[in-house]
Coordinates of N, CA and C in Angstrom, one line a residue:
Chain H
X1 N 0.8 -1.2 0.0 CA 0.0 0.0 0.0 C 0.9 1.2 0.0
X2 N 0.5 2.2 -0.8 CA 1.3 3.4 -0.9 C 1.0 4.3 0.2
X3 N 1.6 5.5 0.2 CA 1.4 6.4 1.2 C 1.0 7.8 0.6
X4 N 0.0 8.4 1.1 CA -0.5 9.6 0.5 C 0.6 10.7 0.7
X5 N 1.3 10.6 1.8 CA 2.3 11.6 2.2 C 3.4 11.7 1.1
X6 N 3.6 10.7 0.3 CA 4.6 10.7 -0.7 C 4.2 11.5 -2.0
X7 N 2.9 11.9 -2.0 CA 2.3 12.7 -3.1 C 2.3 14.2 -2.9
X8 N 2.4 15.0 -3.9 CA 2.1 16.4 -3.7 C 0.6 16.7 -3.7
X9 N 0.0 16.5 -2.6 CA -1.5 16.5 -2.6 C -2.0 17.8 -1.9
X10 N -3.2 18.1 -2.1 CA -4.0 19.2 -1.5 C -5.3 18.6 -1.0
X11 N -5.7 18.9 0.3 CA -6.9 18.4 0.8 C -8.0 19.5 0.4
X12 N -9.0 19.1 -0.3 CA -10.1 20.0 -0.7 C -11.2 20.0 0.4
X13 N -11.5 18.8 0.9 CA -12.5 18.7 1.9 C -12.1 17.6 2.9
X14 N -12.3 17.7 4.1 CA -11.9 16.7 5.1 C -13.0 16.2 6.0
X15 N -12.9 15.0 6.4 CA -13.8 14.4 7.4 C -15.2 14.5 6.9
X16 N -15.4 14.1 5.6 CA -16.8 14.1 5.1 C -17.2 12.6 4.9
X17 N -18.5 12.5 4.5 CA -19.0 11.1 4.3 C -18.7 10.7 2.8
X18 N -18.8 9.4 2.5 CA -18.6 9.0 1.1 C -19.7 9.6 0.2
X19 N -20.9 9.8 0.7 CA -21.9 10.4 -0.1 C -21.6 11.9 -0.4
X20 N -21.1 12.6 0.6 CA -20.7 14.0 0.3 C -19.6 14.1 -0.7
X21 N -18.6 13.1 -0.7 CA -17.5 13.1 -1.6 C -18.1 12.9 -3.1
X22 N -19.0 11.9 -3.1 CA -19.7 11.6 -4.4 C -20.4 12.8 -5.0
X23 N -21.2 13.5 -4.1 CA -21.9 14.7 -4.5 C -21.0 15.8 -5.0
X24 N -19.9 16.0 -4.2 CA -19.0 17.1 -4.6 C -18.4 16.9 -5.9
X25 N -18.0 15.6 -6.2 CA -17.3 15.3 -7.5 C -18.3 15.4 -8.7
X26 N -19.6 15.3 -8.4 CA -20.5 15.3 -9.5 C -20.5 16.6 -10.2
X27 N -20.0 17.7 -9.6 CA -20.0 19.0 -10.3 C -19.0 19.2 -11.4
X28 N -18.0 18.2 -11.4 CA -17.0 18.3 -12.4 C -17.4 17.7 -13.7
X29 N -17.2 18.4 -14.9 CA -17.7 17.9 -16.1 C -17.0 16.6 -16.5
X30 N -15.7 16.5 -16.2 CA -15.0 15.2 -16.6 C -14.8 14.4 -15.3
X31 N -15.6 13.3 -15.2 CA -15.5 12.5 -14.1 C -15.7 11.0 -14.5
X32 N -15.2 10.1 -13.7 CA -15.2 8.7 -14.0 C -15.6 7.9 -12.7
X33 N -16.2 6.8 -13.0 CA -16.5 5.9 -11.9 C -15.5 4.8 -11.8
X34 N -15.0 4.5 -10.6 CA -14.1 3.4 -10.5 C -14.6 2.4 -9.5
X35 N -14.1 1.2 -9.5 CA -14.6 0.2 -8.6 C -13.8 0.3 -7.3
X36 N -14.4 -0.2 -6.2 CA -13.6 -0.2 -4.9 C -12.3 -1.0 -5.1
X37 N -11.3 -0.5 -4.5 CA -10.0 -1.2 -4.6 C -9.2 -0.7 -5.8
X38 N -9.7 0.1 -6.7 CA -9.0 0.6 -7.9 C -7.7 1.2 -7.4
X39 N -6.6 0.9 -8.1 CA -5.3 1.4 -7.6 C -4.9 2.6 -8.4
X40 N -4.6 3.7 -7.7 CA -4.1 4.9 -8.3 C -3.1 5.5 -7.4
X41 N -2.0 6.0 -7.9 CA -0.9 6.6 -7.1 C -0.4 5.6 -6.1
X42 N -0.5 4.3 -6.4 CA 0.0 3.3 -5.5 C -0.9 3.2 -4.2
X43 N -2.2 3.7 -4.4 CA -3.2 3.6 -3.3 C -4.4 2.8 -3.8
X44 N -4.9 2.0 -2.9 CA -6.2 1.3 -3.2 C -7.3 2.2 -2.7
X45 N -8.2 2.6 -3.6 CA -9.3 3.5 -3.3 C -10.4 2.7 -2.6
X46 N -10.8 3.3 -1.4 CA -11.9 2.6 -0.6 C -13.2 3.4 -0.8
X47 N -14.3 2.7 -0.9 CA -15.5 3.4 -1.0 C -16.7 2.5 -1.3
X48 N -17.9 3.2 -1.3 CA -19.1 2.5 -1.7 C -19.4 2.9 -3.1
X49 N -19.6 1.9 -4.0 CA -19.9 2.1 -5.4 C -21.2 2.9 -5.5
X50 N -21.3 3.8 -6.5 CA -20.2 4.2 -7.5 C -19.2 5.2 -6.8
X51 N -17.9 4.9 -7.0 CA -16.9 5.8 -6.5 C -16.5 6.7 -7.6
X52 N -16.7 8.0 -7.4 CA -16.4 9.0 -8.5 C -15.0 9.6 -8.2
X53 N -14.3 9.8 -9.3 CA -13.1 10.6 -9.3 C -13.2 11.6 -10.5
X54 N -12.6 12.8 -10.3 CA -12.8 13.9 -11.3 C -11.4 14.4 -11.8
X55 N -11.5 14.8 -13.1 CA -10.3 15.4 -13.7 C -10.6 16.9 -13.8
X56 N -9.6 17.7 -13.3 CA -9.7 19.2 -13.4 C -8.4 19.7 -13.9
X57 N -8.3 20.0 -15.2 CA -7.0 20.4 -15.8 C -6.1 19.2 -15.7
X58 N -4.9 19.5 -15.1 CA -3.9 18.4 -15.0 C -4.0 17.7 -13.6
X59 N -5.1 18.0 -12.9 CA -5.2 17.4 -11.6 C -6.3 16.3 -11.5
X60 N -6.0 15.4 -10.6 CA -7.0 14.3 -10.4 C -7.5 14.5 -9.0
X61 N -8.9 14.5 -8.8 CA -9.5 14.6 -7.5 C -10.2 13.3 -7.2
X62 N -9.9 12.8 -6.0 CA -10.4 11.5 -5.6 C -10.7 11.4 -4.1
X63 N -11.6 10.5 -3.7 CA -11.8 10.3 -2.2 C -10.7 9.4 -1.6
X64 N -10.4 9.8 -0.4 CA -9.4 9.0 0.3 C -9.9 8.7 1.7
X65 N -10.1 7.5 2.1 CA -10.8 7.2 3.3 C -9.9 6.6 4.4
X66 N -10.0 7.1 5.6 CA -9.2 6.6 6.7 C -10.2 6.1 7.8
X67 N -9.8 5.0 8.4 CA -10.8 4.4 9.4 C -11.3 5.3 10.5
X68 N -10.4 6.1 11.0 CA -10.8 7.0 12.2 C -11.2 8.4 11.8
X69 N -11.0 8.8 10.6 CA -11.2 10.2 10.2 C -12.1 10.4 9.0
X70 N -12.7 9.3 8.5 CA -13.7 9.5 7.4 C -13.0 9.7 6.1
X71 N -13.7 10.4 5.2 CA -13.2 10.5 3.9 C -12.7 11.9 3.6
X72 N -11.6 12.0 2.9 CA -11.0 13.3 2.5 C -11.1 13.4 1.0
X73 N -11.3 14.6 0.4 CA -11.2 14.8 -1.0 C -9.8 15.3 -1.3
X74 N -9.1 14.6 -2.1 CA -7.7 14.9 -2.4 C -7.5 15.4 -3.8
X75 N -6.7 16.4 -4.0 CA -6.3 16.9 -5.4 C -4.8 16.6 -5.5
X76 N -4.5 15.9 -6.6 CA -3.1 15.7 -6.9 C -2.9 16.3 -8.3
X77 N -1.9 17.3 -8.4 CA -1.6 18.0 -9.7 C -0.6 17.1 -10.5
X78 N -0.5 17.5 -11.7 CA 0.4 16.8 -12.6 C 0.2 15.3 -12.6
X79 N -1.1 14.9 -12.8 CA -1.5 13.5 -12.7 C -1.7 12.9 -14.1
X80 N -0.9 13.3 -15.1 CA -1.2 13.0 -16.5 C -1.3 11.5 -16.7
X81 N -0.4 10.7 -16.1 CA -0.4 9.3 -16.3 C -1.7 8.6 -15.7
X82 N -2.1 9.0 -14.5 CA -3.3 8.4 -14.0 C -4.6 8.9 -14.7
X83 N -4.6 10.1 -15.2 CA -5.7 10.6 -16.0 C -5.8 9.9 -17.3
X84 N -4.7 9.6 -17.9 CA -4.7 8.9 -19.2 C -5.2 7.5 -19.0
X85 N -4.8 6.9 -17.9 CA -5.3 5.5 -17.6 C -6.8 5.5 -17.4
X86 N -7.4 6.5 -16.7 CA -8.8 6.6 -16.5 C -9.5 6.8 -17.9
X87 N -9.0 7.7 -18.7 CA -9.6 8.0 -20.0 C -9.6 6.7 -20.9
X88 N -8.5 6.0 -20.8 CA -8.4 4.8 -21.6 C -9.4 3.7 -21.2
X89 N -9.9 3.8 -19.9 CA -10.9 2.8 -19.5 C -12.3 3.2 -19.9
X90 N -12.5 4.5 -20.2 CA -13.9 5.0 -20.4 C -14.4 4.4 -21.7
Chain D
X1 N -11.5 -28.2 23.2 CA -10.6 -28.6 22.1 C -11.1 -28.0 20.8
X2 N -10.2 -27.5 20.0 CA -10.7 -27.0 18.7 C -11.1 -28.2 17.8
X3 N -12.1 -27.9 17.0 CA -12.5 -28.9 16.0 C -11.5 -29.1 14.9
X4 N -11.7 -30.0 14.1 CA -10.8 -30.2 12.9 C -10.8 -29.0 12.1
X5 N -9.6 -28.6 11.4 CA -9.6 -27.4 10.6 C -10.6 -27.6 9.4
X6 N -11.3 -26.5 9.1 CA -12.2 -26.5 8.0 C -11.5 -25.8 6.8
X7 N -12.2 -25.7 5.7 CA -11.7 -25.0 4.5 C -11.9 -23.5 4.6
X8 N -12.6 -23.1 5.7 CA -13.1 -21.7 5.8 C -11.9 -20.8 6.3
X9 N -11.9 -19.6 5.7 CA -11.0 -18.6 6.2 C -11.7 -17.3 6.4
X10 N -11.9 -16.8 7.6 CA -12.7 -15.6 7.9 C -11.8 -14.4 8.1
X11 N -12.2 -13.3 7.4 CA -11.5 -12.1 7.6 C -12.3 -11.2 8.6
X12 N -11.7 -10.8 9.7 CA -12.4 -9.9 10.7 C -11.7 -8.6 10.6
X13 N -12.5 -7.6 10.2 CA -12.0 -6.3 9.9 C -12.4 -5.3 11.0
X14 N -11.4 -4.7 11.6 CA -11.6 -3.8 12.7 C -11.6 -2.3 12.1
X15 N -12.5 -1.5 12.6 CA -12.4 -0.1 12.3 C -11.6 0.6 13.3
X16 N -11.8 1.9 13.3 CA -11.2 2.8 14.3 C -11.5 2.2 15.7
X17 N -10.5 2.1 16.6 CA -10.8 1.4 17.9 C -11.4 2.3 19.0
X18 N -12.0 3.4 18.6 CA -12.4 4.3 19.7 C -13.6 3.9 20.5
X19 N -14.4 3.0 19.9 CA -15.6 2.5 20.7 C -15.2 1.2 21.4
X20 N -15.3 1.2 22.7 CA -14.8 0.1 23.5 C -15.3 -1.3 23.1
X21 N -16.5 -1.5 22.7 CA -17.0 -2.9 22.5 C -16.2 -3.6 21.3
X22 N -15.6 -2.9 20.4 CA -15.0 -3.5 19.3 C -14.0 -4.6 19.6
X23 N -13.0 -4.3 20.4 CA -11.9 -5.2 20.7 C -12.5 -6.5 21.3
X24 N -13.4 -6.3 22.3 CA -14.0 -7.4 23.0 C -14.8 -8.3 22.0
X25 N -15.5 -7.7 21.1 CA -16.3 -8.5 20.1 C -15.4 -9.2 19.1
X26 N -14.4 -8.6 18.7 CA -13.5 -9.2 17.7 C -12.8 -10.4 18.4
X27 N -12.4 -10.3 19.6 CA -11.7 -11.4 20.3 C -12.8 -12.5 20.5
X28 N -14.0 -12.2 20.8 CA -15.0 -13.2 21.0 C -15.3 -14.0 19.7
X29 N -15.5 -13.2 18.6 CA -15.8 -13.9 17.3 C -14.6 -14.7 16.9
X30 N -13.4 -14.2 17.0 CA -12.2 -14.9 16.6 C -12.1 -16.2 17.4
X31 N -12.4 -16.1 18.7 CA -12.3 -17.3 19.6 C -13.3 -18.4 19.1
X32 N -14.6 -17.9 18.8 CA -15.6 -18.9 18.4 C -15.2 -19.5 17.1
X33 N -14.7 -18.7 16.2 CA -14.2 -19.2 14.9 C -13.1 -20.2 15.0
X34 N -12.1 -19.8 15.8 CA -10.9 -20.7 16.0 C -11.4 -22.0 16.6
X35 N -12.3 -22.0 17.6 CA -12.7 -23.2 18.2 C -13.5 -24.1 17.2
X36 N -14.1 -23.5 16.2 CA -14.8 -24.3 15.2 C -13.9 -24.7 14.1
X37 N -12.6 -24.5 14.2 CA -11.7 -24.9 13.2 C -11.6 -24.0 12.0
X38 N -12.0 -22.8 12.1 CA -12.0 -21.8 11.0 C -10.8 -20.9 11.2
X39 N -10.0 -20.8 10.1 CA -8.9 -19.9 10.1 C -9.3 -18.4 10.2
X40 N -8.8 -17.7 11.0 CA -9.1 -16.2 11.1 C -8.0 -15.3 10.8
X41 N -8.3 -14.3 10.1 CA -7.3 -13.2 9.9 C -7.9 -11.9 10.4
X42 N -7.3 -11.3 11.3 CA -7.8 -10.0 11.8 C -7.0 -8.9 11.1
X43 N -7.8 -7.9 10.5 CA -7.1 -6.8 9.9 C -7.6 -5.5 10.6
X44 N -6.6 -4.6 10.8 CA -6.9 -3.4 11.5 C -5.8 -2.4 11.5
X45 N -6.1 -1.2 12.0 CA -5.1 -0.2 12.1 C -4.1 -0.6 13.1
X46 N -2.9 0.0 13.2 CA -1.9 -0.4 14.2 C -2.4 -0.4 15.6
X47 N -3.2 0.7 16.0 CA -3.8 0.8 17.3 C -4.8 -0.3 17.6
X48 N -5.6 -0.6 16.6 CA -6.6 -1.7 16.8 C -5.9 -3.0 17.0
X49 N -4.8 -3.3 16.3 CA -4.1 -4.5 16.4 C -3.4 -4.6 17.7
X50 N -2.9 -3.5 18.2 CA -2.2 -3.5 19.5 C -3.2 -3.8 20.6
X51 N -4.4 -3.3 20.5 CA -5.4 -3.7 21.6 C -5.6 -5.2 21.6
X52 N -5.7 -5.8 20.5 CA -5.9 -7.3 20.4 C -4.6 -8.0 20.9
X53 N -3.5 -7.5 20.5 CA -2.2 -8.2 20.8 C -2.0 -8.1 22.4
X54 N -2.3 -7.0 23.0 CA -2.1 -6.9 24.4 C -3.1 -7.7 25.2
X55 N -4.3 -7.8 24.7 CA -5.4 -8.6 25.3 C -5.2 -10.1 25.2
X56 N -4.5 -10.5 24.1 CA -4.3 -12.0 23.8 C -2.9 -12.3 23.5
X57 N -2.0 -12.0 24.4 CA -0.5 -12.1 24.1 C -0.1 -13.5 23.7
X58 N -0.8 -14.5 24.1 CA -0.3 -15.9 23.7 C -1.2 -16.5 22.6
X59 N -2.0 -15.6 22.0 CA -2.8 -16.0 20.8 C -3.7 -17.2 21.2
X60 N -4.3 -17.1 22.3 CA -5.3 -18.2 22.7 C -6.6 -18.1 21.8
X61 N -6.9 -16.8 21.5 CA -8.2 -16.6 20.7 C -8.0 -16.2 19.3
X62 N -6.8 -15.7 19.0 CA -6.6 -15.1 17.7 C -5.5 -16.0 16.9
X63 N -5.4 -15.7 15.6 CA -4.5 -16.4 14.8 C -3.6 -15.4 14.1
X64 N -3.9 -15.1 12.8 CA -3.1 -14.1 12.1 C -3.7 -12.7 12.3
X65 N -2.8 -11.7 12.2 CA -3.2 -10.3 12.1 C -2.5 -9.6 11.0
X66 N -3.2 -8.7 10.3 CA -2.6 -8.0 9.2 C -3.0 -6.5 9.3
X67 N -2.1 -5.7 8.7 CA -2.4 -4.3 8.5 C -3.6 -4.1 7.6
X68 N -4.5 -3.2 7.9 CA -5.7 -3.0 7.2 C -5.5 -2.6 5.7
X69 N -4.6 -1.6 5.5 CA -4.3 -1.2 4.1 C -3.6 -2.3 3.3
X70 N -2.7 -3.1 4.0 CA -2.1 -4.2 3.3 C -3.1 -5.3 3.0
X71 N -4.1 -5.4 3.8 CA -5.1 -6.4 3.6 C -5.9 -6.1 2.3
X72 N -6.3 -4.8 2.2 CA -7.1 -4.3 1.1 C -6.3 -4.5 -0.2
X73 N -5.0 -4.2 -0.1 CA -4.1 -4.4 -1.3 C -4.0 -5.9 -1.7
X74 N -3.9 -6.8 -0.7 CA -3.8 -8.2 -0.9 C -5.1 -8.7 -1.6
X75 N -6.3 -8.2 -1.1 CA -7.6 -8.6 -1.6 C -7.7 -8.2 -3.1
X76 N -7.2 -6.9 -3.3 CA -7.3 -6.4 -4.7 C -6.4 -7.1 -5.6
X77 N -5.3 -7.7 -5.1 CA -4.4 -8.4 -6.0 C -4.8 -9.9 -6.1
X78 N -5.8 -10.3 -5.3 CA -6.2 -11.7 -5.3 C -5.2 -12.6 -4.5
X79 N -4.4 -12.0 -3.6 CA -3.4 -12.7 -2.9 C -3.9 -13.2 -1.5
X80 N -5.2 -12.9 -1.2 CA -5.7 -13.3 0.2 C -7.0 -14.0 0.0
X81 N -7.0 -15.3 -0.2 CA -8.2 -16.1 -0.4 C -9.0 -16.3 0.9
X82 N -10.1 -15.7 0.9 CA -11.0 -15.9 2.1 C -12.4 -16.3 1.7
X83 N -13.1 -16.9 2.7 CA -14.4 -17.4 2.4 C -15.5 -16.5 2.9
X84 N -15.2 -15.6 3.8 CA -16.2 -14.7 4.4 C -15.5 -13.6 5.1
X85 N -16.3 -12.5 5.3 CA -15.7 -11.3 6.1 C -16.7 -10.9 7.1
X86 N -16.2 -10.3 8.2 CA -17.0 -9.7 9.3 C -16.4 -8.3 9.5
X87 N -17.1 -7.3 9.2 CA -16.6 -6.0 9.2 C -17.2 -5.2 10.4
X88 N -16.4 -4.8 11.3 CA -16.9 -4.0 12.5 C -16.9 -2.5 12.2
X89 N -18.1 -2.0 12.4 CA -18.4 -0.6 11.8 C -19.0 0.2 12.9
X90 N -18.5 1.5 13.1 CA -19.2 2.4 13.9 C -19.2 3.8 13.3
X91 N -18.8 3.9 12.0 CA -18.8 5.2 11.4 C -18.9 5.0 9.9
X92 N -19.0 6.2 9.2 CA -19.1 6.2 7.7 C -18.0 5.5 7.0
X93 N -16.8 5.6 7.5 CA -15.6 5.0 6.9 C -15.8 3.5 7.0
X94 N -16.3 2.9 8.0 CA -16.5 1.5 8.2 C -17.4 1.0 7.0
X95 N -18.4 1.7 6.7 CA -19.3 1.3 5.5 C -18.5 1.2 4.2
X96 N -17.6 2.2 4.1 CA -16.8 2.2 2.9 C -15.8 1.0 2.8
X97 N -15.3 0.7 3.9 CA -14.4 -0.5 4.0 C -15.2 -1.8 3.7
X98 N -16.4 -1.9 4.3 CA -17.3 -3.1 4.1 C -17.6 -3.2 2.6
X99 N -18.0 -2.1 2.0 CA -18.4 -2.1 0.6 C -17.2 -2.5 -0.3
X100 N -16.1 -2.0 0.1 CA -14.9 -2.4 -0.7 C -14.5 -3.9 -0.6
X101 N -14.6 -4.4 0.6 CA -14.3 -5.8 0.8 C -15.4 -6.7 0.1
X102 N -16.6 -6.3 0.2 CA -17.7 -7.0 -0.6 C -17.4 -7.1 -2.1
X103 N -17.0 -5.9 -2.6 CA -16.7 -5.8 -4.0 C -15.5 -6.6 -4.4
X104 N -14.4 -6.6 -3.6 CA -13.2 -7.2 -3.9 C -13.2 -8.8 -3.8
X105 N -14.0 -9.2 -2.8 CA -14.0 -10.7 -2.5 C -15.1 -11.5 -3.2
X106 N -16.3 -10.8 -3.4 CA -17.4 -11.5 -3.9 C -17.8 -12.7 -3.0
X107 N -17.5 -12.5 -1.7 CA -17.9 -13.5 -0.7 C -18.8 -12.9 0.3
X108 N -19.5 -13.7 1.1 CA -20.4 -13.1 2.1 C -19.7 -12.2 3.1
X109 N -20.4 -11.0 3.3 CA -19.9 -10.0 4.3 C -21.0 -9.9 5.3
X110 N -20.6 -9.9 6.6 CA -21.4 -9.5 7.7 C -21.0 -8.2 8.2
X111 N -21.9 -7.2 8.3 CA -21.6 -5.9 8.9 C -22.0 -5.9 10.3
X112 N -21.1 -5.8 11.2 CA -21.4 -5.7 12.7 C -21.3 -4.3 13.1
X113 N -22.5 -3.7 13.3 CA -22.6 -2.2 13.5 C -22.9 -1.9 14.9
X114 N -22.1 -1.0 15.5 CA -22.3 -0.7 16.9 C -22.0 0.8 17.1
X115 N -22.1 1.3 18.4 CA -21.9 2.7 18.6 C -23.2 3.5 18.6
X116 N -23.1 4.8 19.0 CA -24.3 5.6 19.2 C -25.1 5.7 17.9
X117 N -24.5 5.7 16.8 CA -25.3 5.9 15.5 C -25.5 4.6 14.8
X118 N -25.6 3.5 15.5 CA -25.7 2.2 14.8 C -26.9 2.1 13.9
X119 N -28.0 2.6 14.3 CA -29.2 2.5 13.5 C -29.1 3.3 12.2
X120 N -28.7 4.5 12.4 CA -28.5 5.4 11.2 C -27.5 4.9 10.3
X121 N -26.4 4.4 10.8 CA -25.4 3.8 9.9 C -25.9 2.6 9.2
X122 N -26.7 1.8 9.8 CA -27.2 0.6 9.2 C -28.1 0.9 8.0
X123 N -28.7 2.1 8.0 CA -29.5 2.5 6.9 C -28.7 2.9 5.7
X124 N -27.4 3.1 5.9 CA -26.5 3.6 4.8 C -26.0 2.4 4.0
X125 N -26.3 1.2 4.5 CA -25.8 0.0 3.8 C -26.6 -0.2 2.5
X126 N -26.0 -0.2 1.4 CA -26.8 -0.3 0.1 C -26.3 -1.5 -0.7
X127 N -25.4 -2.3 -0.2 CA -24.8 -3.4 -0.9 C -25.2 -4.7 -0.2
X128 N -25.2 -5.8 -0.8 CA -25.7 -7.1 -0.2 C -24.7 -7.5 0.9
X129 N -25.3 -7.6 2.1 CA -24.5 -8.2 3.3 C -25.5 -8.4 4.4
X130 N -25.1 -9.2 5.3 CA -25.8 -9.5 6.5 C -25.5 -8.4 7.5
X131 N -26.6 -7.8 8.2 CA -26.3 -6.7 9.1 C -26.7 -7.2 10.5
X132 N -25.8 -7.0 11.5 CA -26.0 -7.1 12.9 C -25.8 -5.8 13.5
X133 N -26.8 -5.1 14.1 CA -26.7 -3.8 14.5 C -27.3 -3.6 15.9
X134 N -26.6 -2.9 16.8 CA -27.0 -2.5 18.1 C -26.3 -1.3 18.5
X135 N -27.0 -0.3 19.2 CA -26.2 0.9 19.6 C -25.4 0.7 20.8
X136 N -24.5 -0.3 20.8 CA -23.7 -0.7 22.0 C -22.4 0.2 21.9
X137 N -22.0 0.6 23.1 CA -20.8 1.4 23.2 C -19.8 0.7 24.2
X138 N -20.3 0.5 25.4 CA -19.4 -0.1 26.4 C -19.8 -1.5 26.7
X139 N -21.1 -1.9 26.5 CA -21.5 -3.2 26.8 C -21.7 -4.1 25.6
X140 N -20.8 -5.1 25.5 CA -20.8 -5.9 24.2 C -21.9 -7.0 24.2
X141 N -22.6 -7.2 25.3 CA -23.5 -8.3 25.4 C -24.6 -8.3 24.4
X142 N -25.3 -7.1 24.1 CA -26.4 -7.2 23.1 C -25.9 -7.7 21.7
X143 N -24.7 -7.3 21.3 CA -24.1 -7.8 20.0 C -23.7 -9.2 20.2
X144 N -23.1 -9.6 21.3 CA -22.7 -11.0 21.5 C -23.9 -11.9 21.4
X145 N -25.0 -11.5 21.9 CA -26.2 -12.3 21.8 C -26.7 -12.5 20.4
X146 N -26.6 -11.4 19.6 CA -27.0 -11.4 18.2 C -26.0 -12.3 17.4
X147 N -24.7 -12.2 17.8 CA -23.8 -13.1 17.1 C -24.1 -14.6 17.4
X148 N -24.4 -14.8 18.6 CA -24.7 -16.2 19.0 C -26.0 -16.7 18.3
X149 N -27.0 -15.8 18.1 CA -28.2 -16.2 17.3 C -27.8 -16.5 15.9
X150 N -26.9 -15.7 15.3 CA -26.5 -15.9 13.9 C -25.6 -17.1 13.8
X151 N -24.7 -17.3 14.8 CA -23.8 -18.4 14.9 C -23.1 -18.7 13.6
X152 N -22.4 -17.7 13.1 CA -21.7 -17.9 11.8 C -20.6 -19.1 11.9
X153 N -20.1 -19.4 13.0 CA -19.1 -20.4 13.2 C -19.7 -21.8 13.0
X154 N -21.1 -21.9 13.0 CA -21.8 -23.2 12.8 C -22.2 -23.3 11.3
X155 N -22.2 -22.3 10.6 CA -22.8 -22.3 9.2 C -22.2 -23.4 8.3

């Protein structure tokens, strides 16, 4: 399992519910649904399907869940490789 | 005396250990499973695992323990064959972990929901699983009774 700390990330929202994360991401025009456990940035994404992730310019925005602190919405810039992988799945 | 080993391998998933009943219930379920010859793997955060390790230093009740994130990665890679999962939940994150495990394993999941918001959290479950829910915080007996009624170790 990877570590979020190794990424240049920004926290957009913290300690929210998985539903709030899904609703927030629905506002982005370019978004994708991934299955639970989908691996990106060396992390397995945790969540209740459908899990949304969004592309905003060269950034990827995704939910990151911790057992004690709930879900965070994370933005990682310069995510071209992961964005390309998502687009290729669509 | 433990029964003969079965083919079953049960994953017991601990959430954040801040609600007291969790550690007690995980030890109890692991004990009943082990006695029935079922292999158990307990997954949890470092603190959750330390609570178990200190309470059961000689592993009378428990068998294997694994890091929660490493367990998810192993399930996603198909490296951890299990026959069933029991996910201990007291918050929104617990539901996310249970849904993820259900999706990754395609095996039966039991959501054991406790804490002040047990009823509200149980309504958030939208994926197929068995639900055992009681608003227990300090007293594990109501959930222990429900576990005994369900008796998953006898299934």
